[in-house]
Tab-separated table of C-alpha atoms and ligand atoms in Angstrom:
chain	number	residue	atom	x	y	z
A	1	MET	CA	24.083	5.623	9.457
A	2	ALA	CA	24.871	5.372	5.727
A	3	SER	CA	26.497	2.035	4.943
A	4	SER	CA	27.431	0.582	8.288
A	5	SER	CA	30.360	-1.683	8.978
A	6	SER	CA	30.731	-4.973	7.094
A	7	ALA	CA	27.150	-4.724	5.834
A	8	PRO	CA	26.416	-6.908	2.829
A	9	LEU	CA	25.296	-5.438	-0.468
A	10	ARG	CA	21.638	-4.558	-0.167
A	11	VAL	CA	19.545	-5.204	-3.246
A	12	LEU	CA	15.910	-4.127	-3.362
A	13	THR	CA	13.283	-5.238	-5.859
A	14	GLY	CA	9.666	-4.119	-6.037
A	15	ILE	CA	6.830	-5.084	-8.337
A	16	THR	CA	3.562	-3.186	-8.579
A	17	PRO	CA	0.611	-5.585	-8.204
A	18	SER	CA	-1.507	-4.227	-11.020
A	19	GLY	CA	-1.917	-7.339	-13.155
A	20	THR	CA	-1.053	-10.980	-13.701
A	21	PRO	CA	2.682	-11.708	-13.965
A	22	HIS	CA	3.785	-12.459	-17.516
A	23	LEU	CA	6.841	-13.904	-19.206
A	24	GLY	CA	8.302	-10.406	-19.554
A	25	ASN	CA	8.232	-9.954	-15.756
A	26	TYR	CA	9.800	-13.373	-15.342
A	27	VAL	CA	12.645	-12.899	-17.810
A	28	GLY	CA	13.208	-9.217	-17.027
A	29	SER	CA	13.010	-9.300	-13.251
A	30	ILE	CA	11.783	-12.320	-11.289
A	31	ARG	CA	14.211	-14.963	-12.551
A	32	HIS	CA	17.259	-12.751	-12.239
A	33	SER	CA	16.467	-11.246	-8.853
A	34	VAL	CA	15.652	-14.592	-7.256
A	35	ARG	CA	18.963	-16.005	-8.492
A	36	GLN	CA	20.830	-12.975	-7.257
A	37	SER	CA	19.221	-13.265	-3.833
A	38	VAL	CA	21.132	-16.457	-3.064
A	39	ALA	CA	24.515	-14.987	-3.982
A	40	PRO	CA	26.917	-14.678	-1.052
A	41	GLY	CA	27.300	-11.186	0.381
A	42	VAL	CA	23.897	-10.084	-0.883
A	43	GLU	CA	21.023	-9.074	1.374
A	44	SER	CA	17.829	-8.903	-0.649
A	45	PHE	CA	14.578	-7.074	-0.127
A	46	PHE	CA	11.544	-8.086	-2.169
A	47	PHE	CA	8.274	-6.291	-1.866
A	48	LEU	CA	4.846	-5.912	-3.385
A	49	ALA	CA	4.398	-2.236	-4.193
A	50	ASP	CA	0.686	-2.137	-3.446
A	51	TYR	CA	0.644	1.558	-2.539
A	52	HIS	CA	1.941	2.121	-6.061
A	53	ALA	CA	-0.859	-0.012	-7.448
A	54	LEU	CA	-3.405	2.485	-6.113
A	55	ILE	CA	-2.066	5.030	-8.586
A	56	LYS	CA	-3.067	2.955	-11.601
A	57	VAL	CA	-5.741	0.575	-10.419
A	58	GLN	CA	-9.049	1.515	-8.877
A	59	GLU	CA	-10.385	-2.023	-8.682
A	60	PRO	CA	-9.829	-3.347	-5.144
A	61	ALA	CA	-10.365	-6.986	-6.110
A	62	LEU	CA	-7.777	-6.718	-8.867
A	63	ILE	CA	-5.166	-5.371	-6.456
A	64	GLN	CA	-5.844	-8.149	-3.979
A	65	ARG	CA	-5.678	-10.786	-6.698
A	66	SER	CA	-2.546	-9.387	-8.293
A	67	THR	CA	-0.771	-9.076	-4.946
A	68	LEU	CA	-1.467	-12.756	-4.313
A	69	GLU	CA	-0.355	-13.758	-7.808
A	70	ILE	CA	2.923	-11.876	-7.679
A	71	ALA	CA	3.731	-13.111	-4.179
A	72	ALA	CA	2.978	-16.680	-5.283
A	73	SER	CA	5.085	-16.205	-8.419
A	74	TRP	CA	8.127	-15.076	-6.482
A	75	LEU	CA	7.812	-17.956	-4.042
A	76	ALA	CA	7.218	-20.464	-6.833
A	77	CYS	CA	10.348	-19.210	-8.578
A	78	GLY	CA	12.432	-20.008	-5.521
A	79	LEU	CA	12.465	-16.873	-3.403
A	80	ASP	CA	13.316	-17.985	0.121
A	81	PRO	CA	11.490	-15.836	2.691
A	82	GLU	CA	13.831	-17.046	5.422
A	83	ARG	CA	16.809	-15.744	3.591
A	84	VAL	CA	15.469	-12.504	2.132
A	85	THR	CA	13.154	-9.844	3.513
A	86	PHE	CA	9.868	-10.360	1.696
A	87	TYR	CA	7.024	-7.987	2.466
A	88	ARG	CA	4.094	-5.980	1.286
A	89	GLN	CA	4.727	-2.245	1.063
A	90	SER	CA	1.466	-1.295	2.776
A	91	ASP	CA	2.417	-3.315	5.870
A	92	ILE	CA	5.258	-0.882	6.463
A	93	ALA	CA	3.485	2.292	7.540
A	94	GLU	CA	6.868	3.982	7.987
A	95	ILE	CA	7.152	4.104	4.200
A	96	THR	CA	4.293	6.583	3.935
A	97	GLU	CA	5.774	8.666	6.707
A	98	LEU	CA	9.143	8.719	4.992
A	99	THR	CA	7.379	9.670	1.760
A	100	TRP	CA	6.314	12.881	3.432
A	101	PHE	CA	9.809	13.657	4.700
A	102	LEU	CA	11.165	13.152	1.202
A	103	THR	CA	8.325	15.154	-0.332
A	104	CYS	CA	9.592	18.102	1.679
A	105	VAL	CA	13.114	17.887	0.247
A	106	THR	CA	12.095	17.195	-3.348
A	107	GLY	CA	11.823	20.050	-5.821
A	108	LYS	CA	8.488	20.222	-7.584
A	109	GLY	CA	10.429	20.986	-10.748
A	110	VAL	CA	12.203	17.646	-10.439
A	111	LEU	CA	8.869	15.821	-10.330
A	112	ASN	CA	7.619	17.845	-13.295
A	113	ARG	CA	10.251	16.063	-15.347
A	114	ALA	CA	9.344	12.500	-14.304
A	115	HIS	CA	8.661	10.371	-17.397
A	116	ALA	CA	5.391	8.766	-16.308
A	117	TYR	CA	3.844	12.095	-15.417
A	118	LYS	CA	5.241	13.845	-18.479
A	119	ALA	CA	3.972	11.129	-20.795
A	120	GLN	CA	0.430	11.670	-19.561
A	121	LEU	CA	0.860	15.419	-19.839
A	122	ASP	CA	2.169	15.217	-23.415
A	123	LYS	CA	-0.683	12.929	-24.357
A	124	ASN	CA	-3.215	15.418	-22.997
A	125	VAL	CA	-1.602	18.329	-24.772
A	126	ALA	CA	-1.494	16.376	-28.038
A	127	LYS	CA	-5.213	15.723	-27.693
A	128	GLY	CA	-5.850	19.381	-26.998
A	129	GLU	CA	-7.046	18.643	-23.494
A	130	ASP	CA	-6.205	20.243	-20.179
A	131	PRO	CA	-2.569	19.224	-19.498
A	132	ASP	CA	-3.468	17.835	-16.084
A	133	SER	CA	-6.478	15.910	-17.255
A	134	ASP	CA	-6.475	12.442	-15.647
A	135	VAL	CA	-3.361	13.261	-13.649
A	136	THR	CA	-3.768	12.490	-9.965
A	137	ALA	CA	-1.409	13.887	-7.389
A	138	GLY	CA	-0.558	10.216	-6.797
A	139	LEU	CA	0.880	9.902	-10.299
A	140	PHE	CA	2.819	13.100	-9.770
A	141	MET	CA	4.211	11.841	-6.446
A	142	TYR	CA	5.018	8.346	-7.706
A	143	PRO	CA	8.809	8.910	-7.695
A	144	VAL	CA	8.785	10.108	-4.079
A	145	LEU	CA	6.947	7.021	-2.867
A	146	MET	CA	9.435	4.936	-4.793
A	147	GLY	CA	12.289	6.895	-3.239
A	148	ALA	CA	10.912	6.073	0.209
A	149	ASP	CA	10.795	2.355	-0.692
A	150	ILE	CA	14.450	2.422	-1.569
A	151	LEU	CA	15.861	4.767	1.054
A	152	MET	CA	13.925	3.204	3.933
A	153	PHE	CA	16.131	0.120	3.683
A	154	ASN	CA	19.291	1.886	2.561
A	155	ALA	CA	19.487	-0.212	-0.583
A	156	HIS	CA	22.723	-0.001	-2.544
A	157	LYS	CA	21.415	-1.585	-5.725
A	158	VAL	CA	18.023	-1.499	-7.349
A	159	PRO	CA	17.649	-3.773	-10.379
A	160	VAL	CA	15.249	-2.109	-12.800
A	161	GLY	CA	14.346	-1.769	-16.444
A	162	ARG	CA	15.599	1.244	-18.348
A	163	ASP	CA	12.247	2.976	-17.925
A	164	GLN	CA	12.799	3.113	-14.159
A	165	VAL	CA	16.351	4.453	-14.101
A	166	GLN	CA	15.178	8.040	-13.812
A	167	HIS	CA	13.290	7.122	-10.629
A	168	ILE	CA	16.422	5.705	-9.043
A	169	GLU	CA	18.308	8.857	-9.931
A	170	MET	CA	15.579	10.879	-8.284
A	171	ALA	CA	15.807	8.714	-5.160
A	172	ARG	CA	19.524	9.356	-5.108
A	173	ASP	CA	18.862	13.044	-5.390
A	174	MET	CA	16.393	12.946	-2.495
A	175	ALA	CA	18.931	11.076	-0.371
A	176	GLN	CA	21.576	13.641	-1.147
A	177	ARG	CA	19.349	16.575	-0.343
A	178	PHE	CA	18.174	15.026	2.891
A	179	ASN	CA	21.704	14.093	3.937
A	180	HIS	CA	22.909	17.555	3.155
A	181	GLN	CA	20.174	19.142	5.216
A	182	TYR	CA	20.024	16.747	8.168
A	183	GLY	CA	23.274	14.756	8.213
A	184	GLU	CA	24.234	11.400	6.753
A	185	HIS	CA	21.235	9.112	7.090
A	186	PHE	CA	20.705	7.595	3.667
A	187	THR	CA	22.781	5.399	1.414
A	188	LEU	CA	22.834	6.658	-2.168
A	189	PRO	CA	21.259	3.939	-4.331
A	190	ASP	CA	22.375	2.871	-7.797
A	191	ALA	CA	20.227	1.454	-10.555
A	192	GLU	CA	21.326	-1.930	-11.817
A	193	ILE	CA	20.412	-2.588	-15.412
A	194	ASP	CA	21.202	-6.002	-16.733
A	195	ASP	CA	21.341	-5.854	-20.496
A	196	ALA	CA	21.366	-9.623	-20.686
A	197	VAL	CA	17.796	-9.598	-19.422
A	198	ALA	CA	16.760	-6.907	-21.852
A	199	THR	CA	13.105	-6.433	-22.587
A	200	LEU	CA	11.176	-9.336	-23.984
A	201	PRO	CA	8.983	-8.717	-27.016
A	202	GLY	CA	5.295	-9.524	-26.717
A	203	LEU	CA	2.822	-11.231	-29.049
A	204	ASP	CA	2.884	-8.288	-31.473
A	205	GLY	CA	6.645	-7.720	-31.379
A	206	ARG	CA	6.507	-4.600	-29.210
A	207	LYS	CA	7.869	-4.754	-25.644
A	208	MET	CA	5.806	-7.267	-23.664
A	209	SER	CA	3.726	-5.066	-21.414
A	210	LYS	CA	0.352	-5.146	-19.801
A	211	SER	CA	-0.395	-1.719	-21.248
A	212	TYR	CA	-0.020	-3.073	-24.803
A	213	GLY	CA	-2.200	-6.108	-24.117
A	214	ASN	CA	0.437	-8.327	-25.746
A	215	THR	CA	1.514	-10.473	-22.812
A	216	ILE	CA	1.883	-14.201	-22.293
A	217	ALA	CA	0.909	-15.117	-18.737
A	218	LEU	CA	3.748	-16.716	-16.797
A	219	PHE	CA	1.670	-19.407	-15.167
A	220	ALA	CA	-1.154	-19.927	-17.625
A	221	PRO	CA	-2.198	-23.581	-17.822
A	222	ARG	CA	-0.236	-25.557	-20.435
A	223	ALA	CA	-2.959	-25.500	-23.077
A	224	GLN	CA	-3.387	-21.759	-22.719
A	225	LEU	CA	0.361	-21.171	-22.925
A	226	GLN	CA	0.423	-23.120	-26.173
A	227	LYS	CA	-2.493	-21.124	-27.537
A	228	GLN	CA	-0.889	-17.813	-26.635
A	229	ILE	CA	2.395	-18.806	-28.215
A	230	ALA	CA	0.526	-19.798	-31.361
A	231	SER	CA	-0.723	-16.216	-31.610
A	232	ILE	CA	2.745	-14.617	-31.732
A	233	VAL	CA	2.898	-12.486	-34.861
A	234	THR	CA	5.203	-13.794	-37.623
A	235	ASP	CA	5.643	-12.893	-41.267
A	236	SER	CA	3.884	-14.792	-44.041
A	237	ARG	CA	6.802	-16.893	-45.241
A	238	ALA	CA	5.814	-20.462	-46.010
A	239	PRO	CA	7.526	-23.593	-44.673
A	240	GLY	CA	10.688	-24.197	-46.680
A	241	GLU	CA	11.404	-20.495	-47.130
A	242	PRO	CA	14.359	-19.187	-45.072
A	243	LYS	CA	13.267	-16.972	-42.159
A	244	ASP	CA	14.842	-13.904	-40.597
A	245	THR	CA	15.889	-14.129	-36.955
A	246	GLU	CA	16.367	-10.363	-36.978
A	247	GLY	CA	13.188	-8.740	-35.705
A	248	SER	CA	11.533	-12.089	-34.989
A	249	ALA	CA	9.716	-11.893	-31.642
A	250	LEU	CA	9.471	-15.671	-31.590
A	251	PHE	CA	13.231	-15.997	-31.922
A	252	GLN	CA	13.931	-13.406	-29.223
A	253	ILE	CA	11.600	-15.050	-26.749
A	254	TYR	CA	13.206	-18.415	-27.467
A	255	GLN	CA	16.624	-16.924	-26.865
A	256	ALA	CA	15.559	-15.662	-23.445
A	257	PHE	CA	14.903	-19.235	-22.330
A	258	ALA	CA	17.361	-21.300	-24.353
A	259	SER	CA	21.055	-22.052	-23.991
A	260	ALA	CA	23.483	-20.721	-26.588
A	261	GLU	CA	23.485	-24.071	-28.393
A	262	GLU	CA	19.724	-24.349	-28.434
A	263	THR	CA	19.538	-20.840	-29.839
A	264	GLU	CA	22.058	-21.772	-32.519
A	265	THR	CA	19.929	-24.775	-33.466
A	266	LEU	CA	16.871	-22.579	-33.941
A	267	ARG	CA	18.929	-20.069	-35.921
A	268	LYS	CA	19.918	-22.855	-38.326
A	269	ALA	CA	16.327	-24.039	-38.497
A	270	TYR	CA	15.306	-20.513	-39.511
A	271	VAL	CA	17.856	-20.546	-42.319
A	272	ASP	CA	16.657	-24.005	-43.375
A	273	GLY	CA	13.105	-22.734	-43.611
A	274	ILE	CA	11.408	-24.210	-40.539
A	275	GLY	CA	7.626	-23.652	-40.683
A	276	TRP	CA	6.225	-21.141	-38.203
A	277	GLY	CA	4.002	-23.802	-36.673
A	278	ASP	CA	7.018	-25.979	-35.887
A	279	ALA	CA	9.008	-23.038	-34.556
A	280	LYS	CA	6.145	-22.170	-32.242
A	281	GLN	CA	5.993	-25.736	-31.018
A	282	MET	CA	9.723	-25.595	-30.241
A	283	LEU	CA	9.228	-22.361	-28.327
A	284	PHE	CA	6.283	-23.747	-26.405
A	285	GLU	CA	8.193	-26.855	-25.366
A	286	ARG	CA	11.245	-24.883	-24.342
A	287	ILE	CA	9.291	-22.486	-22.153
A	288	ASP	CA	7.144	-25.210	-20.690
A	289	ARG	CA	10.235	-27.216	-19.758
A	290	GLU	CA	11.416	-24.348	-17.545
A	291	VAL	CA	8.050	-23.190	-16.286
A	292	ALA	CA	6.165	-26.457	-15.647
A	293	PRO	CA	7.786	-27.301	-12.287
A	294	LEU	CA	7.346	-23.706	-11.144
A	295	ARG	CA	3.738	-23.738	-12.280
A	296	ALA	CA	3.006	-26.746	-10.090
A	297	ARG	CA	4.305	-24.876	-7.037
A	298	TYR	CA	2.464	-21.746	-8.098
A	299	ASP	CA	-0.852	-23.563	-8.330
A	300	GLU	CA	-0.289	-25.033	-4.900
A	301	LEU	CA	0.465	-21.628	-3.401
A	302	MET	CA	-2.500	-19.990	-5.109
A	303	ASN	CA	-4.703	-22.568	-3.448
A	304	ASN	CA	-3.351	-21.539	-0.069
A	305	PRO	CA	-3.572	-17.754	0.233
A	306	ALA	CA	-3.554	-17.930	4.029
A	307	GLU	CA	-0.053	-19.339	3.883
A	308	ILE	CA	1.122	-16.465	1.706
A	309	GLU	CA	-0.534	-13.972	4.023
A	310	ARG	CA	1.295	-15.572	6.943
A	311	ILE	CA	4.639	-15.387	5.129
A	312	LEU	CA	4.089	-11.728	4.270
A	313	LEU	CA	3.195	-10.796	7.838
A	314	ILE	CA	6.359	-12.432	9.117
A	315	GLY	CA	8.279	-10.564	6.427
A	316	ALA	CA	6.662	-7.291	7.469
A	317	GLU	CA	7.815	-7.832	11.057
A	318	LYS	CA	11.336	-8.428	9.808
A	319	ALA	CA	11.237	-5.295	7.665
A	320	ARG	CA	9.819	-3.217	10.500
A	321	LYS	CA	12.722	-4.234	12.748
A	322	LEU	CA	14.657	-1.944	10.427
A	323	SER	CA	12.085	0.662	9.469
A	324	ARG	CA	10.841	1.455	12.983
A	325	PRO	CA	14.146	2.418	14.593
A	326	PHE	CA	15.283	4.117	11.408
A	327	MET	CA	12.133	6.229	11.366
A	328	THR	CA	12.740	7.160	14.997
A	329	GLU	CA	16.187	8.346	13.997
A	330	LEU	CA	14.800	10.303	11.051
A	331	ARG	CA	12.016	11.911	13.067
A	332	HIS	CA	14.616	13.137	15.479
A	333	ALA	CA	16.854	14.331	12.674
A	334	VAL	CA	14.172	16.562	11.160
A	335	GLY	CA	13.044	17.942	14.530
A	336	LEU	CA	9.964	15.864	15.361
A	337	ARG	CA	11.125	15.346	18.913
A	338	ASN	CA	10.164	14.763	22.463
A	339	LEU	CA	9.741	18.260	23.831
A	340	ALA	CA	10.975	17.317	27.269
A	341	ALA	CA	14.254	15.960	25.963
A	342	GLY	CA	17.349	18.145	25.658
A	343	ARG	CA	17.112	20.894	23.093
A	344	ASP	CA	19.714	21.938	20.558
A	345	LYS	CA	20.859	25.430	21.462
A	346	GLY	CA	19.780	27.993	18.918
A	347	GLY	CA	16.961	25.853	17.591
A	348	ALA	CA	16.924	22.730	15.515
A	349	ARG	CA	17.274	24.455	12.200
A	350	LYS	CA	20.348	26.375	13.164
A	351	ALA	CA	21.868	23.338	14.795
A	352	ALA	CA	21.358	21.198	11.739
A	353	LYS	CA	22.580	23.835	9.357
A	354	VAL	CA	25.402	25.459	11.192
A	355	ALA	CA	26.904	23.300	13.857
A	356	LYS	CA	27.629	20.078	12.045
A	357	PRO	CA	30.455	18.949	9.893
A	358	SER	CA	29.450	15.910	7.864
A	359	PHE	CA	30.656	12.971	5.821
A	360	LYS	CA	29.685	12.651	2.176
A	361	GLN	CA	29.897	9.285	0.475
A	362	TYR	CA	29.861	8.926	-3.256
A	363	ARG	CA	30.965	6.789	-6.122
A	364	GLU	CA	33.226	7.953	-8.923
A	365	ARG	CA	33.376	6.988	-12.565
A	366	ASP	CA	36.261	4.662	-11.746
A	367	GLY	CA	33.700	2.518	-9.904
A	368	LEU	CA	35.348	3.077	-6.513
A	369	PHE	CA	33.714	4.456	-3.390
A	370	TYR	CA	34.935	7.646	-1.789
A	371	PHE	CA	34.084	9.929	1.045
A	372	LYS	CA	34.837	13.457	2.112
A	373	LEU	CA	34.701	15.107	5.471
A	374	LEU	CA	33.054	18.486	5.090
A	375	ASP	CA	33.085	21.308	7.566
A	376	ALA	CA	29.838	22.956	8.653
A	377	SER	CA	29.904	25.253	5.632
A	378	GLY	CA	30.337	22.350	3.233
A	379	ALA	CA	34.041	22.844	2.483
A	380	ALA	CA	36.085	19.653	2.168
A	381	LEU	CA	38.532	18.970	4.992
A	382	LEU	CA	39.480	15.420	4.111
A	383	GLN	CA	39.309	13.397	0.961
A	384	SER	CA	39.525	9.623	1.016
A	385	ARG	CA	41.216	7.375	-1.485
A	386	GLY	CA	39.015	5.008	-3.480
A	387	PHE	CA	37.549	1.959	-1.736
A	388	ALA	CA	36.391	-1.175	-3.490
A	389	SER	CA	33.049	-1.246	-1.682
A	390	PRO	CA	30.784	1.186	0.156
A	391	GLN	CA	31.209	-1.028	3.225
A	392	GLU	CA	34.948	-0.398	3.354
A	393	ALA	CA	34.383	3.328	2.989
A	394	GLY	CA	31.736	3.074	5.709
A	395	ARG	CA	34.166	1.322	8.051
A	396	ALA	CA	36.751	4.051	7.600
A	397	ILE	CA	34.111	6.674	8.349
A	398	ALA	CA	32.990	4.789	11.442
A	399	ALA	CA	36.594	4.621	12.656
A	400	LEU	CA	36.992	8.360	12.153
A	401	GLN	CA	33.765	9.051	13.972
A	402	GLN	CA	34.658	6.867	16.912
A	403	GLN	CA	38.404	7.339	17.280
A	404	ARG	CA	38.754	10.772	15.712
A	405	GLY	CA	42.381	12.019	16.013
A	406	ALA	CA	43.773	8.520	16.514
A	407	ALA	CA	42.017	7.298	13.396
A	408	LEU	CA	43.364	10.225	11.405
A	409	THR	CA	46.826	8.846	11.990
A	410	ALA	CA	45.911	5.178	11.685
A	411	LEU	CA	44.046	5.700	8.419
A	412	ALA	CA	46.603	8.038	6.886
A	413	ASP	CA	47.200	5.755	3.897
A	414	GLN	CA	43.480	5.680	3.083
A	415	LEU	CA	43.248	9.467	2.917
A	416	GLU	CA	44.654	11.975	0.480
A	417	PRO	CA	47.578	13.661	2.229
A	418	VAL	CA	46.927	17.062	3.811
A	419	GLY	CA	49.059	19.605	5.661
A	420	THR	CA	49.179	19.877	9.455
A	421	GLU	CA	46.868	22.856	9.508
A	422	GLU	CA	44.175	21.036	7.559
A	423	LEU	CA	44.726	17.979	9.710
A	424	SER	CA	44.000	19.908	12.854
A	425	ALA	CA	40.896	21.437	11.218
A	426	ALA	CA	39.747	17.917	10.374
A	427	ASN	CA	40.429	16.814	13.915
A	428	ALA	CA	38.372	19.712	15.266
A	429	ALA	CA	35.532	18.857	12.904
A	430	LEU	CA	35.530	15.231	14.085
A	431	GLU	CA	35.414	16.389	17.681
A	432	ALA	CA	32.539	18.751	16.895
A	433	LEU	CA	30.733	15.968	15.108
A	434	ALA	CA	31.137	13.599	18.055
A	435	GLU	CA	29.887	16.261	20.425
A	436	ALA	CA	26.860	17.041	18.244
A	437	THR	CA	26.049	13.343	18.052
A	438	THR	CA	26.128	12.797	21.802
A	439	ALA	CA	24.128	15.967	22.336
A	440	THR	CA	21.300	14.773	20.091
A	441	SER	CA	21.264	11.067	20.783
A	442	GLY	CA	20.352	11.436	24.439
A	443	SER	CA	16.608	11.560	23.811
B	1	LIG	N1	7.810	1.401	-10.032
B	1	LIG	C1	8.165	0.015	-10.124
B	1	LIG	C2	7.471	-0.620	-11.319
B	1	LIG	O1	6.374	-0.224	-11.660
B	1	LIG	C3	7.777	-0.740	-8.880
B	1	LIG	C4	8.435	-0.172	-7.683
B	1	LIG	C5	7.871	0.576	-6.698
B	1	LIG	C6	9.809	-0.284	-7.359
B	1	LIG	N2	8.790	0.919	-5.774
B	1	LIG	C7	9.990	0.423	-6.154
B	1	LIG	C8	10.898	-0.920	-7.970
B	1	LIG	C9	11.261	0.525	-5.540
B	1	LIG	C10	12.139	-0.812	-7.374
B	1	LIG	C11	12.303	-0.109	-6.178
B	1	LIG	O2	8.026	-1.498	-11.919
């Protein structure tokens, strides 16, 4: 089930609806992911992580409002719900069910090391409080819920900020553990960090973040945008004095919106001693030029929440076309089965652990995609050469699964050479795998 034949690259983006979208969200995530979603060969998933919001926000009205605002922001910025799969996490009940499956293959020790949880712990310890003070089990489980978001749709790429990379690695780990225990079901996801969209500084020069209270709202009315920009912290140099671009939040925000030439012009103006008031006016106009047309669409959408609700429900149906059958497959894999259907001899556990050879897909440092065929004890029988994409590797695996011995010959140049003895062991493993698959897929 991992990456199936000729599947496009799946990219998955989630935002937690716990506040009003700001320029940092736009520059760091929304703008880039919407653009990427129209690239050929990309299949995008966009969702509102409202289950995640429950971890941080205990104000129901705020969650509702924020969910609407973020959905409207994405749509205003050009997300096409016909083209992508656009949904609300809580409409996909399978995600909570998968969270439990993953919970049961995730080491508690792994979660102990998660940054968000550890940060709270360290803060408590520093204050001399109980380490678990203010730590809900929800905060502790955050990475598992996020893993379920990603693995449910077999995403290959997850664009995130650096602070989220650890979560993607944990999701990868969960996928690996599950696959090892129950057979190949999950694609191993990769984080995608775009350094060009690095973090935007906020009003006070620190990273723009709701938790610092230093944000500029993305779709604030014009006058408010201007006022917020006027409050960006600068140094006290007077007009006429040369200014430093280094460490200037104003300059960095400008750069995130401007072309290279525009940025150069502002750099010169800094050297020539532009007054801060004038620089702020330049920044305001530059941002407003990009945002104004989007703001008009945003306002329209915000005035029509029923339309957004309708779009999200259609998106949920589309998402559940994937999540429902996949969950059926996973339930069967772990042993939640129809009792009247054929049983694995020797019990499910033994069958899963002992009887099955398996394929392992992975990516190497050279950037290529590889797979191995492992026997039931985990020893490698076959080793592929490097493929340019996971899809190509997936196609070779599918051919081996379906045509077995014949494919071994046909695909010889895509596999590392092995002796005749190993070849016949590989052949036997493929036969065993085919048999195990037909035996369990009858239900
Ligand atoms: N944790 C992410 C954030 O706060 C939001 C999120 C939840 C997410 N599930 C995800 C992002 C899955 C990517 C993939 O920014």
